[in-house]
Amino acid sequence: MYSHIMTIDRATTALIIGGGVAGPVAAAALARVGAEPIVHEAHAGPADQLGAFLTVAPNGLAALRAVGMVERVRAAASFATTRTEFVNGNGRRLGLLGDESQLAPELRSVTITRAALQRVVTDAAIEQGVSFEYTKRLRSYTDDGDQVTATFTDDTSAAGDLLLGADGIHSAVRQTLSPDAPQPTYTGLLGIGGFVPAVDIPATPHETVRMVFGARAFFGYQCEPDGRTFWFANLGNSERSVEEIAAQGDETWRAHAFELFDGDLVELTRIMEAADLGQFRPKGTYDLLSLPRWHRGRAGLLGDAAHAVSPSSGQGASLAFEDALELARQVRVHGGAPAALAAYERARRDRVERIAAVGRRRGAQKAGSAHPIALAIRDTSMRMAFAMIRRFGSQRWITDYRTDLADAHQEIS
Ligand SMILES: Cc1cc2nc3c(=O)[nH]c(=O)nc-3n(C[C@H](O)[C@H](O)[C@H](O)COP(=O)(O)OP(=O)(O)OC[C@H]3O[C@@H](n4cnc5c(N)ncnc54)[C@H](O)[C@@H]3O)c2cc1C
């Protein structure tokens, strides 16, 4: 089957820029196909802020399984999130979607803080022999055709066969690789949220996150068995810089959030009453639907650097893990030649661009409306859409995707 695999007389050295979540998984996958990856991360170590959390979907967990990380990620996860219930601001159900029951147990979705995810995949990659260099912020790189050389802001440099930008949505690698690439697009939504201690509200059903399409904004929450609750909200707003957001003051943002959910389910207010002030300081959310190129010569992009999907898709990390596996598969076939990056981009582009478009459409429904008739139309059309998704499994092409290091991807569980 692999008669076309190149015979590699020395290991491919891969400089991975970014030790977030895509970088360590790509490094572990590359090590498994015989390459020598070194991760260069701008910060002094894995992030330790506990604020942001994300859901890893079955397709992402399948990629983690292929690099021997799935059990550790599950163990570090805060809780399982195998169902999503959608309701309107009055609590009326619009739809219920769930992981398919025939899924292998280790592939059922989990919610984990981004910090825990980063720490676990980093530890696992180190145990698998990957080297990490910290406090190495890429300034730029050069590619002379035979090798690629990264230069860091501390004036050190490193050379290798391939340079892989896993440096996130504001990627420095992308700036050198494709200076004319479009910038990330503001989704129109600010995000707030965090964890709160036990709150006196009815618990969400077992392993279920509740998504509330409120009258004026969007709210999600899930109660853990011990009562701790994680929550987030998306507020429609014009784009603001970090400085502008800070200048407005956290008290003002808090009052704004209470105002937006006034009249919606009382649980939302109860949760926010239990939240620290800092949880109300919003962050802008962005996506990047399509880049003209993901690779040039010996440099390529993966994860958010290549395709930032809106947080509304719940797929950013999972797609980054799929990227990591596909990259390693192509390095296994083509060695450290630019052809590996071209084949990787061909294999990935269509799928991630389709999912990015889904994420943008989902986000557009979150801002609510001042008009009750518009809200009624929204609720009816959403109820129909969720019923169709449930009946025909029309989102399964997203979560049923499986890849591993040996075979071509398959649509199975
Ligand atoms: C509010 C929110 C909710 C989300 N929810 C979900 C969800 O439920 N499910 C999901 O799958 N995804 C979710 N996502 C998306 C997910 O967080 C990203 O898709 C994922 O983190 C991308 O991983 P990455 O490794 O490509 O980039 P990042 O996680 O951003 O990591 C990039 C790394 O590169 C480093 N770096 C940056 N610049 C340089 C440089 N010049 N030199 C060296 N290192 C550098 C950074 O320090 C960082 O460690 C969400 C995102 C947000 C904002």
Tab-separated table of C-alpha atoms and ligand atoms in Angstrom:
chain	number	residue	atom	x	y	z
A	1	MET	CA	0.000	0.000	0.000
A	2	TYR	CA	2.813	2.388	0.769
A	3	SER	CA	5.084	1.487	-2.158
A	4	HIS	CA	5.329	5.223	-2.849
A	5	ILE	CA	6.680	6.040	0.620
A	6	MET	CA	10.054	7.739	0.366
A	7	THR	CA	13.046	6.050	1.864
A	8	ILE	CA	14.417	8.626	4.266
A	9	ASP	CA	18.116	8.344	4.935
A	10	ARG	CA	17.969	10.809	7.821
A	11	ALA	CA	15.125	11.973	10.004
A	12	THR	CA	13.129	15.019	8.906
A	13	THR	CA	13.645	17.883	11.347
A	14	ALA	CA	10.454	19.853	11.875
A	15	LEU	CA	10.444	23.215	13.647
A	16	ILE	CA	7.014	23.637	15.156
A	17	ILE	CA	6.199	27.220	16.082
A	18	GLY	CA	3.621	27.345	18.893
A	19	GLY	CA	3.141	25.004	21.828
A	20	GLY	CA	-0.597	25.622	22.282
A	21	VAL	CA	-2.811	22.632	21.568
A	22	ALA	CA	-2.031	21.928	17.874
A	23	GLY	CA	1.774	22.145	18.265
A	24	PRO	CA	2.318	19.367	20.843
A	25	VAL	CA	-0.092	16.987	19.063
A	26	ALA	CA	1.569	17.613	15.691
A	27	ALA	CA	4.951	17.052	17.299
A	28	ALA	CA	3.862	13.730	18.823
A	29	ALA	CA	2.375	12.597	15.501
A	30	LEU	CA	5.560	13.557	13.622
A	31	ALA	CA	7.731	11.727	16.151
A	32	ARG	CA	5.625	8.619	15.545
A	33	VAL	CA	6.435	8.675	11.824
A	34	GLY	CA	10.153	8.997	12.499
A	35	ALA	CA	10.610	12.770	12.209
A	36	GLU	CA	12.425	14.933	14.767
A	37	PRO	CA	10.086	17.703	15.869
A	38	ILE	CA	11.101	20.566	18.161
A	39	VAL	CA	8.383	22.842	19.509
A	40	HIS	CA	9.228	26.549	19.952
A	41	GLU	CA	6.761	28.371	22.200
A	42	ALA	CA	6.702	32.117	22.874
A	43	HIS	CA	5.657	31.820	26.525
A	44	ALA	CA	7.801	30.617	29.402
A	45	GLY	CA	5.770	27.385	29.778
A	46	PRO	CA	2.324	25.915	29.130
A	47	ALA	CA	-0.469	28.409	29.941
A	48	ASP	CA	-1.869	28.159	33.439
A	49	GLN	CA	-4.860	30.494	33.342
A	50	LEU	CA	-7.995	28.438	33.955
A	51	GLY	CA	-10.540	30.720	32.326
A	52	ALA	CA	-11.290	29.418	28.848
A	53	PHE	CA	-12.616	25.946	28.244
A	54	LEU	CA	-13.510	24.041	25.151
A	55	THR	CA	-15.260	20.913	24.034
A	56	VAL	CA	-13.281	18.232	22.229
A	57	ALA	CA	-15.583	16.434	19.796
A	58	PRO	CA	-15.435	12.749	18.707
A	59	ASN	CA	-13.366	13.588	15.610
A	60	GLY	CA	-10.797	15.418	17.761
A	61	LEU	CA	-10.712	12.623	20.331
A	62	ALA	CA	-10.143	10.092	17.528
A	63	ALA	CA	-7.069	12.045	16.402
A	64	LEU	CA	-5.824	12.160	20.005
A	65	ARG	CA	-6.357	8.392	20.240
A	66	ALA	CA	-4.032	7.914	17.277
A	67	VAL	CA	-1.202	9.597	19.202
A	68	GLY	CA	-1.926	7.820	22.480
A	69	MET	CA	-3.340	10.878	24.247
A	70	VAL	CA	-7.061	10.268	24.467
A	71	GLU	CA	-7.155	8.669	27.916
A	72	ARG	CA	-5.069	11.437	29.467
A	73	VAL	CA	-7.208	14.131	27.940
A	74	ARG	CA	-10.350	12.422	29.204
A	75	ALA	CA	-8.833	12.143	32.680
A	76	ALA	CA	-7.970	15.863	32.727
A	77	ALA	CA	-11.369	16.937	31.358
A	78	SER	CA	-13.793	18.704	33.655
A	79	PHE	CA	-16.775	16.635	32.514
A	80	ALA	CA	-18.380	14.739	29.653
A	81	THR	CA	-20.630	16.750	27.349
A	82	THR	CA	-22.399	14.213	25.193
A	83	ARG	CA	-25.627	16.114	24.575
A	84	THR	CA	-26.574	19.667	23.719
A	85	GLU	CA	-30.010	20.974	24.533
A	86	PHE	CA	-31.113	24.144	22.757
A	87	VAL	CA	-33.841	26.261	24.349
A	88	ASN	CA	-35.159	29.768	23.849
A	89	GLY	CA	-35.107	32.483	26.493
A	90	ASN	CA	-38.333	31.133	28.042
A	91	GLY	CA	-36.787	27.685	28.429
A	92	ARG	CA	-38.864	26.191	25.593
A	93	ARG	CA	-36.917	23.406	23.878
A	94	LEU	CA	-35.786	24.063	20.314
A	95	GLY	CA	-33.783	20.857	19.874
A	96	LEU	CA	-31.632	18.170	21.461
A	97	LEU	CA	-28.537	16.808	19.750
A	98	GLY	CA	-26.207	14.125	21.061
A	99	ASP	CA	-23.174	12.013	20.344
A	100	GLU	CA	-24.351	8.851	18.610
A	101	SER	CA	-24.819	6.041	21.118
A	102	GLN	CA	-22.749	3.588	19.057
A	103	LEU	CA	-19.617	5.696	19.599
A	104	ALA	CA	-16.717	4.042	21.385
A	105	PRO	CA	-16.835	5.397	24.972
A	106	GLU	CA	-13.446	7.097	24.664
A	107	LEU	CA	-14.743	9.153	21.737
A	108	ARG	CA	-17.711	10.765	23.490
A	109	SER	CA	-17.249	14.546	23.758
A	110	VAL	CA	-15.607	16.125	26.794
A	111	THR	CA	-15.274	19.683	28.074
A	112	ILE	CA	-11.847	20.689	29.348
A	113	THR	CA	-10.138	23.941	30.220
A	114	ARG	CA	-7.782	25.059	27.491
A	115	ALA	CA	-4.988	25.234	30.076
A	116	ALA	CA	-5.512	21.604	31.148
A	117	LEU	CA	-5.656	20.466	27.528
A	118	GLN	CA	-2.425	22.273	26.703
A	119	ARG	CA	-0.674	20.866	29.763
A	120	VAL	CA	-1.758	17.274	29.119
A	121	VAL	CA	-0.840	17.196	25.425
A	122	THR	CA	2.492	18.857	26.249
A	123	ASP	CA	3.317	16.314	28.976
A	124	ALA	CA	2.330	13.447	26.688
A	125	ALA	CA	4.447	14.805	23.817
A	126	ILE	CA	7.471	15.190	26.113
A	127	GLU	CA	7.037	11.597	27.285
A	128	GLN	CA	6.992	10.553	23.634
A	129	GLY	CA	10.397	12.175	23.137
A	130	VAL	CA	9.463	15.628	21.809
A	131	SER	CA	11.659	18.610	22.792
A	132	PHE	CA	10.133	21.949	23.781
A	133	GLU	CA	11.966	25.263	23.729
A	134	TYR	CA	10.235	27.967	25.754
A	135	THR	CA	10.530	31.763	25.589
A	136	LYS	CA	11.113	31.436	21.845
A	137	ARG	CA	8.881	33.918	20.044
A	138	LEU	CA	9.254	33.652	16.275
A	139	ARG	CA	10.098	36.936	14.575
A	140	SER	CA	10.297	35.589	11.014
A	141	TYR	CA	11.860	32.823	8.954
A	142	THR	CA	13.756	32.319	5.709
A	143	ASP	CA	13.571	29.413	3.268
A	144	ASP	CA	16.568	28.861	0.943
A	145	GLY	CA	15.020	25.857	-0.790
A	146	ASP	CA	17.141	23.305	1.066
A	147	GLN	CA	16.271	24.271	4.594
A	148	VAL	CA	14.206	26.725	6.564
A	149	THR	CA	15.624	28.949	9.321
A	150	ALA	CA	13.529	30.475	12.102
A	151	THR	CA	14.660	33.634	13.885
A	152	PHE	CA	13.356	34.408	17.344
A	153	THR	CA	12.963	37.703	19.146
A	154	ASP	CA	15.883	36.830	21.452
A	155	ASP	CA	18.056	36.856	18.279
A	156	THR	CA	18.633	33.103	18.346
A	157	SER	CA	17.771	30.936	15.365
A	158	ALA	CA	17.040	27.313	14.488
A	159	ALA	CA	17.146	25.432	11.165
A	160	GLY	CA	15.227	22.412	9.874
A	161	ASP	CA	13.649	20.689	6.877
A	162	LEU	CA	10.153	21.960	7.617
A	163	LEU	CA	8.713	24.849	9.620
A	164	LEU	CA	5.146	24.422	10.843
A	165	GLY	CA	3.150	27.388	12.102
A	166	ALA	CA	0.930	26.236	14.985
A	167	ASP	CA	1.052	29.742	16.407
A	168	GLY	CA	-2.635	30.521	16.548
A	169	ILE	CA	-5.049	32.923	14.918
A	170	HIS	CA	-2.599	35.869	14.876
A	171	SER	CA	0.185	33.676	13.435
A	172	ALA	CA	3.611	35.203	12.834
A	173	VAL	CA	4.444	32.314	10.495
A	174	ARG	CA	1.446	33.271	8.339
A	175	GLN	CA	2.710	36.851	8.072
A	176	THR	CA	5.958	35.655	6.483
A	177	LEU	CA	4.413	32.825	4.476
A	178	SER	CA	1.562	34.857	3.027
A	179	PRO	CA	1.904	38.576	3.796
A	180	ASP	CA	-1.223	39.448	1.784
A	181	ALA	CA	-3.432	36.896	3.525
A	182	PRO	CA	-6.716	38.286	4.864
A	183	GLN	CA	-6.829	39.182	8.534
A	184	PRO	CA	-9.112	37.320	10.960
A	185	THR	CA	-12.720	38.569	10.826
A	186	TYR	CA	-14.547	39.725	13.947
A	187	THR	CA	-17.646	37.509	14.344
A	188	GLY	CA	-19.732	40.332	15.832
A	189	LEU	CA	-19.774	38.567	19.203
A	190	LEU	CA	-17.972	39.227	22.464
A	191	GLY	CA	-17.454	36.245	24.766
A	192	ILE	CA	-17.665	36.186	28.582
A	193	GLY	CA	-17.848	33.367	31.120
A	194	GLY	CA	-16.024	30.988	33.445
A	195	PHE	CA	-16.700	28.582	36.326
A	196	VAL	CA	-18.898	29.354	39.341
A	197	PRO	CA	-19.318	27.385	42.579
A	198	ALA	CA	-22.528	25.439	43.226
A	199	VAL	CA	-25.559	27.596	42.350
A	200	ASP	CA	-29.118	27.007	43.502
A	201	ILE	CA	-30.655	26.154	40.134
A	202	PRO	CA	-32.062	22.930	38.653
A	203	ALA	CA	-29.080	20.893	37.418
A	204	THR	CA	-28.676	20.410	33.696
A	205	PRO	CA	-29.540	16.835	32.623
A	206	HIS	CA	-26.763	14.219	32.735
A	207	GLU	CA	-23.777	15.162	30.492
A	208	THR	CA	-25.837	17.878	28.834
A	209	VAL	CA	-24.870	21.452	28.031
A	210	ARG	CA	-27.814	23.820	27.718
A	211	MET	CA	-27.595	26.473	25.025
A	212	VAL	CA	-30.038	29.327	25.472
A	213	PHE	CA	-31.000	31.504	22.513
A	214	GLY	CA	-32.143	34.436	24.604
A	215	ALA	CA	-34.141	37.405	23.425
A	216	ARG	CA	-31.050	39.605	23.099
A	217	ALA	CA	-27.992	37.350	23.518
A	218	PHE	CA	-26.793	33.766	23.786
A	219	PHE	CA	-25.926	31.816	26.954
A	220	GLY	CA	-24.501	28.302	27.505
A	221	TYR	CA	-24.089	26.395	30.776
A	222	GLN	CA	-23.559	22.937	32.215
A	223	CYS	CA	-23.674	21.867	35.877
A	224	GLU	CA	-21.122	19.369	37.091
A	225	PRO	CA	-22.276	16.569	39.426
A	226	ASP	CA	-20.828	18.507	42.400
A	227	GLY	CA	-22.882	21.571	41.421
A	228	ARG	CA	-20.036	23.624	39.991
A	229	THR	CA	-21.294	25.240	36.836
A	230	PHE	CA	-19.449	26.454	33.780
A	231	TRP	CA	-21.034	29.145	31.706
A	232	PHE	CA	-20.384	31.407	28.787
A	233	ALA	CA	-22.329	34.061	26.952
A	234	ASN	CA	-21.999	35.661	23.549
A	235	LEU	CA	-23.024	39.296	23.336
A	236	GLY	CA	-23.595	40.972	19.994
A	237	ASN	CA	-21.406	44.059	19.908
A	238	SER	CA	-19.231	46.145	17.641
A	239	GLU	CA	-15.546	45.233	17.613
A	240	ARG	CA	-13.522	46.641	20.525
A	241	SER	CA	-9.805	46.532	21.189
A	242	VAL	CA	-8.537	44.957	24.407
A	243	GLU	CA	-7.780	48.480	25.657
A	244	GLU	CA	-11.270	49.764	24.847
A	245	ILE	CA	-12.830	46.782	26.608
A	246	ALA	CA	-10.699	47.376	29.708
A	247	ALA	CA	-11.441	51.126	29.690
A	248	GLN	CA	-15.177	50.456	29.817
A	249	GLY	CA	-14.733	48.812	33.237
A	250	ASP	CA	-15.769	45.333	34.362
A	251	GLU	CA	-18.713	46.687	36.406
A	252	THR	CA	-20.183	48.223	33.264
A	253	TRP	CA	-19.796	44.966	31.333
A	254	ARG	CA	-21.392	43.066	34.206
A	255	ALA	CA	-24.390	45.407	34.256
A	256	HIS	CA	-24.667	45.104	30.457
A	257	ALA	CA	-24.760	41.286	30.677
A	258	PHE	CA	-27.502	41.356	33.342
A	259	GLU	CA	-29.511	43.760	31.199
A	260	LEU	CA	-29.214	41.550	28.109
A	261	PHE	CA	-30.516	38.452	29.917
A	262	ASP	CA	-33.192	40.241	31.935
A	263	GLY	CA	-36.489	38.443	31.216
A	264	ASP	CA	-34.794	35.239	29.981
A	265	LEU	CA	-34.572	32.080	32.116
A	266	VAL	CA	-33.909	33.073	35.739
A	267	GLU	CA	-31.121	30.451	35.937
A	268	LEU	CA	-28.958	32.691	33.778
A	269	THR	CA	-29.187	35.547	36.255
A	270	ARG	CA	-28.511	33.178	39.189
A	271	ILE	CA	-25.357	31.876	37.512
A	272	MET	CA	-24.085	35.355	36.732
A	273	GLU	CA	-24.764	36.482	40.305
A	274	ALA	CA	-22.303	33.786	41.446
A	275	ALA	CA	-19.610	34.785	38.943
A	276	ASP	CA	-16.460	36.766	39.748
A	277	LEU	CA	-16.309	40.238	38.281
A	278	GLY	CA	-13.402	39.249	36.011
A	279	GLN	CA	-15.629	36.753	34.181
A	280	PHE	CA	-17.580	39.661	32.699
A	281	ARG	CA	-14.614	41.219	30.924
A	282	PRO	CA	-15.282	40.191	27.316
A	283	LYS	CA	-12.981	38.997	24.582
A	284	GLY	CA	-13.720	39.460	20.904
A	285	THR	CA	-14.248	36.283	18.884
A	286	TYR	CA	-12.793	35.927	15.391
A	287	ASP	CA	-12.720	33.509	12.500
A	288	LEU	CA	-10.662	33.074	9.354
A	289	LEU	CA	-12.681	31.307	6.692
A	290	SER	CA	-10.212	30.821	3.877
A	291	LEU	CA	-6.570	31.633	3.186
A	292	PRO	CA	-5.094	31.791	-0.312
A	293	ARG	CA	-2.380	29.328	0.732
A	294	TRP	CA	-1.475	27.174	3.720
A	295	HIS	CA	2.064	26.411	2.644
A	296	ARG	CA	4.926	27.843	0.674
A	297	GLY	CA	8.127	25.917	0.091
A	298	ARG	CA	9.188	24.313	3.332
A	299	ALA	CA	6.787	26.221	5.611
A	300	GLY	CA	3.169	25.336	6.367
A	301	LEU	CA	0.322	26.255	8.711
A	302	LEU	CA	-1.972	24.227	10.938
A	303	GLY	CA	-4.661	24.776	13.545
A	304	ASP	CA	-5.955	28.311	14.021
A	305	ALA	CA	-3.003	29.695	12.044
A	306	ALA	CA	-4.430	28.026	8.911
A	307	HIS	CA	-8.168	28.220	9.547
A	308	ALA	CA	-9.651	29.750	12.654
A	309	VAL	CA	-13.199	28.456	12.873
A	310	SER	CA	-15.663	30.438	14.974
A	311	PRO	CA	-15.991	29.242	18.589
A	312	SER	CA	-19.666	28.683	17.681
A	313	SER	CA	-18.616	25.593	15.717
A	314	GLY	CA	-17.046	23.911	18.780
A	315	GLN	CA	-14.483	22.451	16.372
A	316	GLY	CA	-11.309	24.578	16.501
A	317	ALA	CA	-9.206	22.242	18.633
A	318	SER	CA	-10.623	19.087	17.062
A	319	LEU	CA	-9.749	20.291	13.562
A	320	ALA	CA	-6.260	21.244	14.740
A	321	PHE	CA	-5.755	17.649	15.935
A	322	GLU	CA	-6.972	16.284	12.603
A	323	ASP	CA	-4.472	18.616	10.861
A	324	ALA	CA	-1.659	17.260	13.035
A	325	LEU	CA	-2.411	13.684	12.025
A	326	GLU	CA	-2.717	14.479	8.332
A	327	LEU	CA	0.569	16.393	8.334
A	328	ALA	CA	2.383	13.475	9.902
A	329	ARG	CA	0.794	11.052	7.430
A	330	GLN	CA	2.091	13.127	4.546
A	331	VAL	CA	5.577	13.442	6.061
A	332	ARG	CA	5.562	9.700	6.350
A	333	VAL	CA	4.850	9.481	2.613
A	334	HIS	CA	6.930	12.391	1.268
A	335	GLY	CA	9.579	12.879	3.949
A	336	GLY	CA	10.617	16.462	4.690
A	337	ALA	CA	9.977	17.672	1.135
A	338	PRO	CA	7.616	20.564	0.309
A	339	ALA	CA	5.393	17.970	-1.414
A	340	ALA	CA	4.330	16.798	2.054
A	341	LEU	CA	2.863	20.215	2.790
A	342	ALA	CA	1.126	20.443	-0.584
A	343	ALA	CA	-0.486	17.034	-0.090
A	344	TYR	CA	-1.503	17.974	3.455
A	345	GLU	CA	-3.203	21.168	2.285
A	346	ARG	CA	-5.035	19.306	-0.494
A	347	ALA	CA	-6.323	16.750	1.981
A	348	ARG	CA	-7.533	19.287	4.552
A	349	ARG	CA	-8.692	22.494	2.912
A	350	ASP	CA	-12.158	21.584	1.704
A	351	ARG	CA	-13.253	20.023	4.998
A	352	VAL	CA	-12.089	22.827	7.263
A	353	GLU	CA	-13.482	25.563	5.021
A	354	ARG	CA	-16.891	23.885	5.071
A	355	ILE	CA	-16.809	23.684	8.868
A	356	ALA	CA	-15.644	27.294	9.167
A	357	ALA	CA	-18.670	28.336	7.102
A	358	VAL	CA	-20.996	26.303	9.383
A	359	GLY	CA	-19.478	28.035	12.432
A	360	ARG	CA	-20.078	31.458	10.954
A	361	ARG	CA	-23.721	30.669	10.176
A	362	ARG	CA	-24.288	29.365	13.713
A	363	GLY	CA	-22.760	32.472	15.242
A	364	ALA	CA	-25.044	34.720	13.203
A	365	GLN	CA	-28.110	33.318	15.020
A	366	LYS	CA	-26.848	34.203	18.478
A	367	ALA	CA	-27.351	37.927	18.732
A	368	GLY	CA	-31.158	37.816	19.251
A	369	SER	CA	-33.532	40.549	18.162
A	370	ALA	CA	-35.528	43.350	19.698
A	371	HIS	CA	-38.634	42.249	17.792
A	372	PRO	CA	-40.893	39.463	19.159
A	373	ILE	CA	-42.021	38.397	15.660
A	374	ALA	CA	-38.403	38.027	14.540
A	375	LEU	CA	-37.755	35.904	17.636
A	376	ALA	CA	-40.769	33.684	16.923
A	377	ILE	CA	-39.588	33.146	13.340
A	378	ARG	CA	-36.083	32.373	14.605
A	379	ASP	CA	-37.403	29.802	17.091
A	380	THR	CA	-39.603	28.065	14.522
A	381	SER	CA	-36.858	27.824	11.934
A	382	MET	CA	-34.395	26.552	14.537
A	383	ARG	CA	-36.812	23.912	15.772
A	384	MET	CA	-37.198	22.670	12.200
A	385	ALA	CA	-33.446	22.758	11.587
A	386	PHE	CA	-32.637	20.770	14.751
A	387	ALA	CA	-35.344	18.218	13.915
A	388	MET	CA	-33.808	17.721	10.461
A	389	ILE	CA	-30.300	17.390	11.897
A	390	ARG	CA	-31.517	14.799	14.380
A	391	ARG	CA	-33.542	12.859	11.846
A	392	PHE	CA	-31.011	12.752	9.025
A	393	GLY	CA	-27.765	13.003	11.002
A	394	SER	CA	-26.771	15.848	8.723
A	395	GLN	CA	-23.959	17.098	10.999
A	396	ARG	CA	-22.327	13.685	11.299
A	397	TRP	CA	-19.903	14.472	8.509
A	398	ILE	CA	-18.258	16.833	11.022
A	399	THR	CA	-17.936	14.556	14.059
A	400	ASP	CA	-17.704	11.146	12.358
A	401	TYR	CA	-14.453	11.940	10.608
A	402	ARG	CA	-11.681	9.566	11.622
A	403	THR	CA	-8.019	9.613	10.759
A	404	ASP	CA	-4.955	7.785	11.954
A	405	LEU	CA	-1.333	7.666	11.016
A	406	ALA	CA	-1.528	4.594	8.806
A	407	ASP	CA	-4.663	4.772	6.718
A	408	ALA	CA	-6.570	7.276	4.698
A	409	HIS	CA	-9.346	8.980	6.655
A	410	GLN	CA	-12.619	7.136	6.980
A	411	GLU	CA	-16.172	8.137	7.837
A	412	ILE	CA	-16.685	5.572	10.611
A	413	SER	CA	-16.869	5.647	14.390
B	1	LIG	C1	-14.141	31.526	23.510
B	1	LIG	C2	-13.612	30.374	22.714
B	1	LIG	C3	-14.266	29.146	22.807
B	1	LIG	C4	-13.797	28.062	22.072
B	1	LIG	N1	-14.457	26.876	22.176
B	1	LIG	C5	-14.012	25.801	21.487
B	1	LIG	C6	-14.636	24.527	21.624
B	1	LIG	O1	-15.619	24.352	22.364
B	1	LIG	N2	-14.119	23.483	20.929
B	1	LIG	C7	-13.029	23.618	20.127
B	1	LIG	O2	-12.582	22.612	19.539
B	1	LIG	N3	-12.409	24.807	19.975
B	1	LIG	C8	-12.868	25.895	20.631
B	1	LIG	N4	-12.242	27.091	20.486
B	1	LIG	C9	-11.126	27.209	19.549
B	1	LIG	C10	-9.825	26.639	20.099
B	1	LIG	O3	-9.479	27.272	21.319
B	1	LIG	C11	-8.725	26.850	19.055
B	1	LIG	O4	-9.159	26.383	17.816
B	1	LIG	C12	-7.467	26.109	19.434
B	1	LIG	O5	-6.961	26.615	20.658
B	1	LIG	C13	-6.422	26.284	18.340
B	1	LIG	O6	-5.229	25.705	18.732
B	1	LIG	P1	-3.832	26.212	18.141
B	1	LIG	O7	-2.800	25.373	18.830
B	1	LIG	O8	-3.912	26.256	16.662
B	1	LIG	O9	-3.705	27.719	18.609
B	1	LIG	P2	-3.558	28.283	20.092
B	1	LIG	O10	-4.266	27.412	21.037
B	1	LIG	O11	-3.927	29.708	20.006
B	1	LIG	O12	-1.990	28.164	20.402
B	1	LIG	C14	-1.037	28.951	19.715
B	1	LIG	C15	0.275	28.904	20.504
B	1	LIG	O13	1.273	29.585	19.754
B	1	LIG	C16	2.018	30.445	20.620
B	1	LIG	N5	2.556	31.536	19.796
B	1	LIG	C17	1.875	32.577	19.263
B	1	LIG	N6	2.718	33.358	18.554
B	1	LIG	C18	3.944	32.779	18.623
B	1	LIG	C19	5.218	33.123	18.082
B	1	LIG	N7	5.407	34.214	17.303
B	1	LIG	N8	6.278	32.307	18.351
B	1	LIG	C20	6.128	31.187	19.129
B	1	LIG	N9	4.924	30.836	19.664
B	1	LIG	C21	3.848	31.613	19.415
B	1	LIG	C22	0.997	30.900	21.647
B	1	LIG	O14	1.610	31.362	22.813
B	1	LIG	C23	0.177	29.619	21.868
B	1	LIG	O15	0.738	28.795	22.854
B	1	LIG	C24	-12.674	28.202	21.213
B	1	LIG	C25	-12.004	29.432	21.137
B	1	LIG	C26	-12.476	30.508	21.861
B	1	LIG	C27	-11.771	31.835	21.744
